[in-house]
Coordinates of C-alpha atoms and ligand atoms in Angstrom, one line a residue:
X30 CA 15.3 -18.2 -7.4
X31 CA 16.5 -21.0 -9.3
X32 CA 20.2 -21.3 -9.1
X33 CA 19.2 -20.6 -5.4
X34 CA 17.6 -23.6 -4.9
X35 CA 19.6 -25.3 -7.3
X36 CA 23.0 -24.6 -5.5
X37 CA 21.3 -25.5 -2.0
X38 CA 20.0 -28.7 -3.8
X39 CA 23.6 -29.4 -4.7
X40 CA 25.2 -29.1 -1.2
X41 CA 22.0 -30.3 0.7
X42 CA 24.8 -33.4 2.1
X43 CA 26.9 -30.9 4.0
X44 CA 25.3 -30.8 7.0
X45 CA 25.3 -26.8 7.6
X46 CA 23.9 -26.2 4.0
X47 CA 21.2 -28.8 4.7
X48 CA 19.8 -27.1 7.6
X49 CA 19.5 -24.1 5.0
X50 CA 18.5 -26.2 2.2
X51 CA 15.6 -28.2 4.3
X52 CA 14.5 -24.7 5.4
X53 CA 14.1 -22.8 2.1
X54 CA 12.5 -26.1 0.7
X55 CA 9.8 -26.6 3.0
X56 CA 9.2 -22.9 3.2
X57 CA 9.4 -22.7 -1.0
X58 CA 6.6 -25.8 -0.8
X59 CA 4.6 -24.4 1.3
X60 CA 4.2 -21.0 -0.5
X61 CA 3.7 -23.0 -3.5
X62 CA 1.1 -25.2 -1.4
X63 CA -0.9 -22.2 -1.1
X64 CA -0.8 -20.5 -4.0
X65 CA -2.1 -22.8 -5.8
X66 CA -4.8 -20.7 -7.0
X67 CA -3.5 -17.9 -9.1
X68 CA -7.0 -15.9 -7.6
X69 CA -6.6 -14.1 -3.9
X70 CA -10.4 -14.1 -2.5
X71 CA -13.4 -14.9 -3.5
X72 CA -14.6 -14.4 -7.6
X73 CA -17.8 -12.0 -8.5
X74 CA -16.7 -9.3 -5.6
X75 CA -14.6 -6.8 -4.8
X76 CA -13.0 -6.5 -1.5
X77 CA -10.7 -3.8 -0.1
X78 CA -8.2 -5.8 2.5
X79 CA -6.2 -3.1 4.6
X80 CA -2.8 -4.6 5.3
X81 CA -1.3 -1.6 7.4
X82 CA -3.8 1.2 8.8
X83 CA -1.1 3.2 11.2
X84 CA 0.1 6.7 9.9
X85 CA 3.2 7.5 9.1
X86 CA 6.7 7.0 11.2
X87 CA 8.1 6.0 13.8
X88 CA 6.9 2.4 13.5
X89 CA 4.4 0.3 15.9
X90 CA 3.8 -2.8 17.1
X91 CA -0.1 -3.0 16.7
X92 CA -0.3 -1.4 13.3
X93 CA 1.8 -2.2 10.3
X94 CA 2.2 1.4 7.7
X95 CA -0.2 2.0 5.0
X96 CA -0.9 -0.8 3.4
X97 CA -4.0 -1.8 1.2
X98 CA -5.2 -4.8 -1.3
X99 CA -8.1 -4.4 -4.0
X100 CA -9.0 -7.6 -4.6
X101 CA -11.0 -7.9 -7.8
X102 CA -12.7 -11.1 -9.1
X103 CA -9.9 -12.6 -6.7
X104 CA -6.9 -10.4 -8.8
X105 CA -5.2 -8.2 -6.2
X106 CA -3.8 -4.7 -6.7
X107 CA -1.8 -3.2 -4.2
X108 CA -2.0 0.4 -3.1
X109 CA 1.1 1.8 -1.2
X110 CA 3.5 -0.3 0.1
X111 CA 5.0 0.3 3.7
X112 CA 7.3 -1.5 6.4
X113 CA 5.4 -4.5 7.1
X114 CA 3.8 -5.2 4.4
X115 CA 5.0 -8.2 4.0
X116 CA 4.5 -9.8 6.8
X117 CA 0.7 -8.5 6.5
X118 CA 0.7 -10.2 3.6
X119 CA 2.4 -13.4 5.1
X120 CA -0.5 -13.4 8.0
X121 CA -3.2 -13.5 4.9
X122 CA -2.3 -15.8 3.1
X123 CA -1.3 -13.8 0.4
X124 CA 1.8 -14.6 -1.7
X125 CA 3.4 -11.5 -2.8
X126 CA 4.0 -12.6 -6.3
X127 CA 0.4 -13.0 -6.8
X128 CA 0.3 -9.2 -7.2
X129 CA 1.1 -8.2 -10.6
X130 CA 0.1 -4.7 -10.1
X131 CA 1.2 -1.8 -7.4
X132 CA 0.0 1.9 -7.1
X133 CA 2.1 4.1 -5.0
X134 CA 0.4 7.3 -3.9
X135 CA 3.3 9.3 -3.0
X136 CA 6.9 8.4 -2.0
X137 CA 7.2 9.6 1.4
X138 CA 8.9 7.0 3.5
X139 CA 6.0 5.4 5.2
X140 CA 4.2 4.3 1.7
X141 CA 7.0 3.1 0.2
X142 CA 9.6 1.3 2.3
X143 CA 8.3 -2.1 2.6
X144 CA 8.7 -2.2 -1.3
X145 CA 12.1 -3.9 -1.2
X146 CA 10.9 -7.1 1.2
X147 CA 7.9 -7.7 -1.4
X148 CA 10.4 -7.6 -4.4
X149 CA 12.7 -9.7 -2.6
X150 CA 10.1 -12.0 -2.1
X151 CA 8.6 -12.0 -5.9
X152 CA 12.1 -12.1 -7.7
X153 CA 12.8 -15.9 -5.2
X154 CA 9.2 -17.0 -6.7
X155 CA 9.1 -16.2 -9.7
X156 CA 12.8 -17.0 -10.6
X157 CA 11.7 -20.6 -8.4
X158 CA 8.9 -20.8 -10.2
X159 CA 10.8 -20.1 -14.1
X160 CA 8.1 -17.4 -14.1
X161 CA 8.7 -14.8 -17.0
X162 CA 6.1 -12.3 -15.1
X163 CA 6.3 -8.8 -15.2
X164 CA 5.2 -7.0 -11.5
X165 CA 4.2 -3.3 -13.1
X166 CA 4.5 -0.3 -10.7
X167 CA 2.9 2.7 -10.9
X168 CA 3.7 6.2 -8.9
X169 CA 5.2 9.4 -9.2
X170 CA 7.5 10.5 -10.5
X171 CA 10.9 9.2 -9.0
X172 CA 9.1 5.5 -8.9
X173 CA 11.6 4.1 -11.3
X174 CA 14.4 5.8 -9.4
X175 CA 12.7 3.5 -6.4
X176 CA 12.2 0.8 -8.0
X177 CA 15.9 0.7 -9.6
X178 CA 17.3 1.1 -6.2
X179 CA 15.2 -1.7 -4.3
X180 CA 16.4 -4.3 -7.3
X181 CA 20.0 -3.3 -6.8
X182 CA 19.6 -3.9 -3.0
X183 CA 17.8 -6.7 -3.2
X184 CA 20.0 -8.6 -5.4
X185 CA 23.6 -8.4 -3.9
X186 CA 21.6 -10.4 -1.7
X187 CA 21.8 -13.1 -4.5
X188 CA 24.5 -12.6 -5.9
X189 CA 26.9 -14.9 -3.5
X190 CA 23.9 -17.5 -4.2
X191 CA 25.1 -17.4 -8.4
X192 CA 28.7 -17.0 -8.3
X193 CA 28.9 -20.8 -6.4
X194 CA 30.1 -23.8 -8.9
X195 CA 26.7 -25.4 -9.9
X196 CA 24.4 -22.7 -10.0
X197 CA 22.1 -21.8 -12.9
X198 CA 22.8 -18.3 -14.6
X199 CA 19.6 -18.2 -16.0
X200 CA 18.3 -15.1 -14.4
X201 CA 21.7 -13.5 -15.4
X202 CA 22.3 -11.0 -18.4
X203 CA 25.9 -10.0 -19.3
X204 CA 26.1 -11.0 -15.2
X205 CA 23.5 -8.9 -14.4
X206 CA 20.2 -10.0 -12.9
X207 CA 17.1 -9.5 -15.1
X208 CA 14.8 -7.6 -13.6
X209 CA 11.0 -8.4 -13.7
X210 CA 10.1 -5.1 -12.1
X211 CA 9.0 -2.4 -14.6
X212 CA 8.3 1.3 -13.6
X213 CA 5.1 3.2 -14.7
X214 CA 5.7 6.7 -13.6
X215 CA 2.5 8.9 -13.8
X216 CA 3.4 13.0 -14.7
X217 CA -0.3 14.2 -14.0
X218 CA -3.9 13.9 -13.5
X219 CA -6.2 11.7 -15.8
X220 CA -6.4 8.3 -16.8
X221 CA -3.2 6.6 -15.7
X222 CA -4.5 2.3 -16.2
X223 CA -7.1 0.3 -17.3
X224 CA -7.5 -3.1 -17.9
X225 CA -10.4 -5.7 -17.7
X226 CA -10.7 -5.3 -14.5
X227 CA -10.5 -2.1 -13.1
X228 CA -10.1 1.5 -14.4
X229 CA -7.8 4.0 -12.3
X230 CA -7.8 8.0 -12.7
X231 CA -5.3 10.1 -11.0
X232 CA -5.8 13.6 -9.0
X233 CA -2.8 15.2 -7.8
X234 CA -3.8 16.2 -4.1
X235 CA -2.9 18.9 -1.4
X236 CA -0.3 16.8 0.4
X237 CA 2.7 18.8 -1.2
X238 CA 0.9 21.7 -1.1
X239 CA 3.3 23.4 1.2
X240 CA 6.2 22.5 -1.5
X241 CA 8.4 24.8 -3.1
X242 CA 6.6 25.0 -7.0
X243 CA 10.3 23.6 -8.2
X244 CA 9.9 20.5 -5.6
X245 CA 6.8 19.9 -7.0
X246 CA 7.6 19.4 -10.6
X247 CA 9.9 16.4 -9.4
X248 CA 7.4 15.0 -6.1
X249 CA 3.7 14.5 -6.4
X250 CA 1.1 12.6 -4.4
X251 CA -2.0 11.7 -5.9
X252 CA -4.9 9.8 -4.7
X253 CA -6.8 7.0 -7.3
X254 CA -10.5 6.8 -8.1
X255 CA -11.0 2.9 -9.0
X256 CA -13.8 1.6 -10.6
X257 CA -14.3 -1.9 -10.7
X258 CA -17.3 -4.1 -11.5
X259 CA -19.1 -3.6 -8.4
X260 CA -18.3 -0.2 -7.4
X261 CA -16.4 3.1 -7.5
X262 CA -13.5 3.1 -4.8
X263 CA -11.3 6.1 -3.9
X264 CA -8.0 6.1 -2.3
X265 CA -7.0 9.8 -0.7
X266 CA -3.4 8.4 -0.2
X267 CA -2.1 11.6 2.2
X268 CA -4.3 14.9 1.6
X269 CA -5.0 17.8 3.0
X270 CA -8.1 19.2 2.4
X271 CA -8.8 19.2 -1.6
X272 CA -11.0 20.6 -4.2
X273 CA -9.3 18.0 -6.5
X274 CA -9.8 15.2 -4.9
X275 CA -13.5 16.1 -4.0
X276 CA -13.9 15.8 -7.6
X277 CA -12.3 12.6 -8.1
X278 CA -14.3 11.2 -5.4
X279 CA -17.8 12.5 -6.7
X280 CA -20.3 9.9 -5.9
X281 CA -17.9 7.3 -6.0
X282 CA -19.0 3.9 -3.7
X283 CA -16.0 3.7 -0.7
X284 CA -13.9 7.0 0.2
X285 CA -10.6 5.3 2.0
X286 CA -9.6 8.4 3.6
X287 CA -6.4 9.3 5.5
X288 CA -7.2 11.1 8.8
X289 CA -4.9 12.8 11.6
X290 CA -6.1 14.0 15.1
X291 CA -4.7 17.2 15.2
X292 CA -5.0 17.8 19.4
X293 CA -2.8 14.5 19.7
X294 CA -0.2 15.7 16.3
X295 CA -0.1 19.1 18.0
X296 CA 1.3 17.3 21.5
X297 CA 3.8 14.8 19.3
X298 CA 5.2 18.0 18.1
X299 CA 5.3 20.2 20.7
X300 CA 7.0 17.0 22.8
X301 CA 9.8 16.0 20.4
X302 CA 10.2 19.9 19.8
X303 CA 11.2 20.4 23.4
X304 CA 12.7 17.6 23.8
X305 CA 15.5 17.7 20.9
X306 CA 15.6 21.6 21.7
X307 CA 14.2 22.4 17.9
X308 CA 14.3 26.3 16.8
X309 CA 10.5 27.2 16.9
X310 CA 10.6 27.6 13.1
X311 CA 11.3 23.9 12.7
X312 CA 7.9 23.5 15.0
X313 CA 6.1 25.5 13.3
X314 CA 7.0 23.8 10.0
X315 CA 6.3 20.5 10.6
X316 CA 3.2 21.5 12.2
X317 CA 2.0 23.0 9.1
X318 CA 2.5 19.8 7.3
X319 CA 0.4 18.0 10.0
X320 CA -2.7 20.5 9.6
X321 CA -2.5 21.8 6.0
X322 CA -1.0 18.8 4.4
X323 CA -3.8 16.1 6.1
X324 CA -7.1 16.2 7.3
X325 CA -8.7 15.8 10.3
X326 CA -11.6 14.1 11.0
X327 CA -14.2 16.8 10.2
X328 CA -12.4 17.6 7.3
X329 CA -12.8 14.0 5.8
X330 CA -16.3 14.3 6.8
X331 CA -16.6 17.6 4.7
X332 CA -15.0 16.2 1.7
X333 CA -17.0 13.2 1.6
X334 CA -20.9 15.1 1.7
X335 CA -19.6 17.2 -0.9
X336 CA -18.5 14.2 -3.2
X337 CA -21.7 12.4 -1.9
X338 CA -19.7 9.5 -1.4
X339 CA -21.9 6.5 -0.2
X340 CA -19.1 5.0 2.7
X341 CA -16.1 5.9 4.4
X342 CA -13.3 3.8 5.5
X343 CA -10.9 5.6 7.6
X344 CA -7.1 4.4 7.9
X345 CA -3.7 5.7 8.1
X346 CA -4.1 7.0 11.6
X347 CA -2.8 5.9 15.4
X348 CA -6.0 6.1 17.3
X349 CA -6.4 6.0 20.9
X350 CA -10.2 5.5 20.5
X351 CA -11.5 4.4 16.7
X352 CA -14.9 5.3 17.8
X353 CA -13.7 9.0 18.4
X354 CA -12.5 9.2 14.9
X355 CA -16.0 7.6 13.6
X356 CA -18.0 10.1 15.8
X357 CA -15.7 13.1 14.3
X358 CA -16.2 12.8 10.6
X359 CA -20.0 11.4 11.4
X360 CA -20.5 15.0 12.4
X361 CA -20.2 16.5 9.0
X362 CA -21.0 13.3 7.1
X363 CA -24.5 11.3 7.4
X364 CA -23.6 7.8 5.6
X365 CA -21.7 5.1 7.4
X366 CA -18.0 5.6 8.5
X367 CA -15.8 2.5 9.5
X368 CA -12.3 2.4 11.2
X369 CA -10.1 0.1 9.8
X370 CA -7.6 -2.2 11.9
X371 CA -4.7 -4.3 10.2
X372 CA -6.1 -7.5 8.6
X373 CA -9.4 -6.2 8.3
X374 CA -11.4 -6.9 5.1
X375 CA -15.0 -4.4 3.7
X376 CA -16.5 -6.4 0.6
X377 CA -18.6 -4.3 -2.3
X378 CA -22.1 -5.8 -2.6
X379 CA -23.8 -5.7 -5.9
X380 CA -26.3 -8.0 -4.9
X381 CA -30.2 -6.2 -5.0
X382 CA -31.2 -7.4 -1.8
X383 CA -28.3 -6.2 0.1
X384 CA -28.6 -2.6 -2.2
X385 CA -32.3 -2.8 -1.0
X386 CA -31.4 -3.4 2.4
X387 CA -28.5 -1.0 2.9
X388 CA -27.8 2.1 0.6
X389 CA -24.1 1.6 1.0
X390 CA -22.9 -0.9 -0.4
X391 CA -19.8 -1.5 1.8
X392 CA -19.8 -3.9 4.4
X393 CA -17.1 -5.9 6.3
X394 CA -16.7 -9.3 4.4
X395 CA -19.0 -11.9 6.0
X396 CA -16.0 -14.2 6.4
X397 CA -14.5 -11.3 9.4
X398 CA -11.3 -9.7 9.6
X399 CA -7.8 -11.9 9.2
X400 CA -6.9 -11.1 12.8
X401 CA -5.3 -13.7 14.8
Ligands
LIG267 ZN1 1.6 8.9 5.2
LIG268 ZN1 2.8 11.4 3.2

């Protein structure tokens, strides 16, 4: 942010702030080195770049939470947003601030928590940067109640930075910070954005199935059919299994669905049961959520041969053995399944010869996965 940089440009001769100052300016120059390019990837493709895969809480070492980019003609959208994001982000090459436009599939913890570290991140660029962009976010209902909560945090982080003699107030309003974040909250099903780009319709899934019906008219998880120039993708977010989102999915190119093993979720539950000495109803609950409110592998195998989808990309799960979780949903579904790791990028093709070649038009991008 400017008065940031400003104020730390000020005091750069005091030797404590100019260990500070040096920092934040190299770092601000190379972020600025890098984004030179207001595109993320390649043009004339679209490419699905997963920057978390695990499923939800506690955290893990190996796999950041769900996490994905839809890069489109080299304009990114970002779909869920959860701890570690931005360091995914970070290890791509990606510069938050890029991102002008965020879906969130539901608000449960583990989609939405990293949301904070990307803002704080876009409002130092584009405050750096005299940007006037707007970063649009669209969920649920409750997003704005999110989003209004993760600017307030982020910016008494700030707020020392403005009050010093010196600094610019421009990002100030009756001594408030402006905020370049603006809330999109979507009530129901439908068409919830277009633009030239892409075209995004909502299904409200199973994953608060188990809700209370007064619950649900203030929390709802949907997953997104996107169609883009070179394909139809659908995004399950969490499900259980779903007439709904069978329909949204019909025929559509790329199915990124959730999946849970249910032997390994039955253990997790039955272990942290017994060992916090949990009434068996509060067992029995949560294990409900793990098989009625997700899907297994054979269930995503089911959904996807009765939407004829032509791939699946599996994610949001803490495999053991990827190639278990292939083999499962291979067993109701005949096209070509992948497992997704952090970093890992699947391109659309709408080239003939590759569509005469291969019937799905999926594939991981020829330039490999951003793993280091
Ligand atoms: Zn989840
Ligand atoms: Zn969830």
């Amino acid at each position: 942010m400017r008065q940031v940089l400003a104020y730390l440009g000020q005091f750069r001769v005091v030797a404590a702030s100019a260990v500070v100052a040096i920092a934040l300016t190299r770092s601000a120059a190379a972020q600025s080195g890098s984004s030179r390019s207001a595109a993320v990837g390649a043009a004339d493709r679209t490419e699905i770049l997963f920057l978390g895969t695990a499923a939800g809480p506690p955290l893990r070492l190996d796999r950041s939470e769900p996490s994905t980019l839809l890069i489109v003609d080299g304009r990114p959208y970002l779909i869920d947003c959860g701890i570690g994001t931005i360091q995914r982000m970070l290890r791509a090459g990606i510069q938050s601030e890029q991102i002008k436009t965020i879906f969130f599939t539901h608000l449960h913890a583990d989609h939405d928590l990293g949301l904070a570290d990307v803002m704080a991140n876009d409002f130092l660029r584009l405050n750096t940067t005299s940007s006037s962009t707007s970063i649009n976010i669209y969920g649920p209902p409750q997003t704005r109640e999110l989003v209004d909560a993760a600017f307030h945090y982020i910016t008494m982080g700030f707020r020392a930075f403005a009050a010093e003699p010196g600094a610019t107030r421009d990002a100030l309003v009756n001594g408030e910070f402006k905020s370049p974040f603006v809330a999109h909250e979507i009530q129901g099903a439908g068409l919830v954005y277009q633009d030239d780009k892409i075209r995004v319709t909502a299904a409200e899934n199973s994953h608060y199935v188990l809700m209370p019906a007064q619950s649900r008219q203030q929390m709802k998880s949907y997953s997104y059919r996107i169609e883009t120039p070179h394909g139809v993708v659908v995004f399950t977010g969490d499900t259980g299994p779903s007439d709904a989102v069978v329909a949204l999915a019909r025929g559509a190119d790329v199915l990124v669905a959730e999946v849970e093993d249910f032997d390994q979720a039955t253990k997790f539950v039955n272990r942290t049961a017994e060992q916090n000495h949990w009434p068996p109803q509060r067992a029995a609950a949560m294990m409900a959520h793990m098989r009625e409110e997700h899907l297994n592998e054979e269930d995503v195998g089911e959904m996807a041969s009765r939407a004829q989808v032509k791939s699946v990309v599996l994610y949001h799960y803490n495999p053991t053995d990827p190639a278990v979780y292939v083999a499962g949903v291979k067993k109701r579904f005949s096209g070509p399944v992948f497992a997704s790791a952090d970093l890992d990028r699947y391109c659309l093709s709408t080239d003939a010869g590759d569509r005469a070649r291969n019937p799905s038009i999926l594939r991981p991008c020829p330039e490999g996965s951003l793993r280091k």
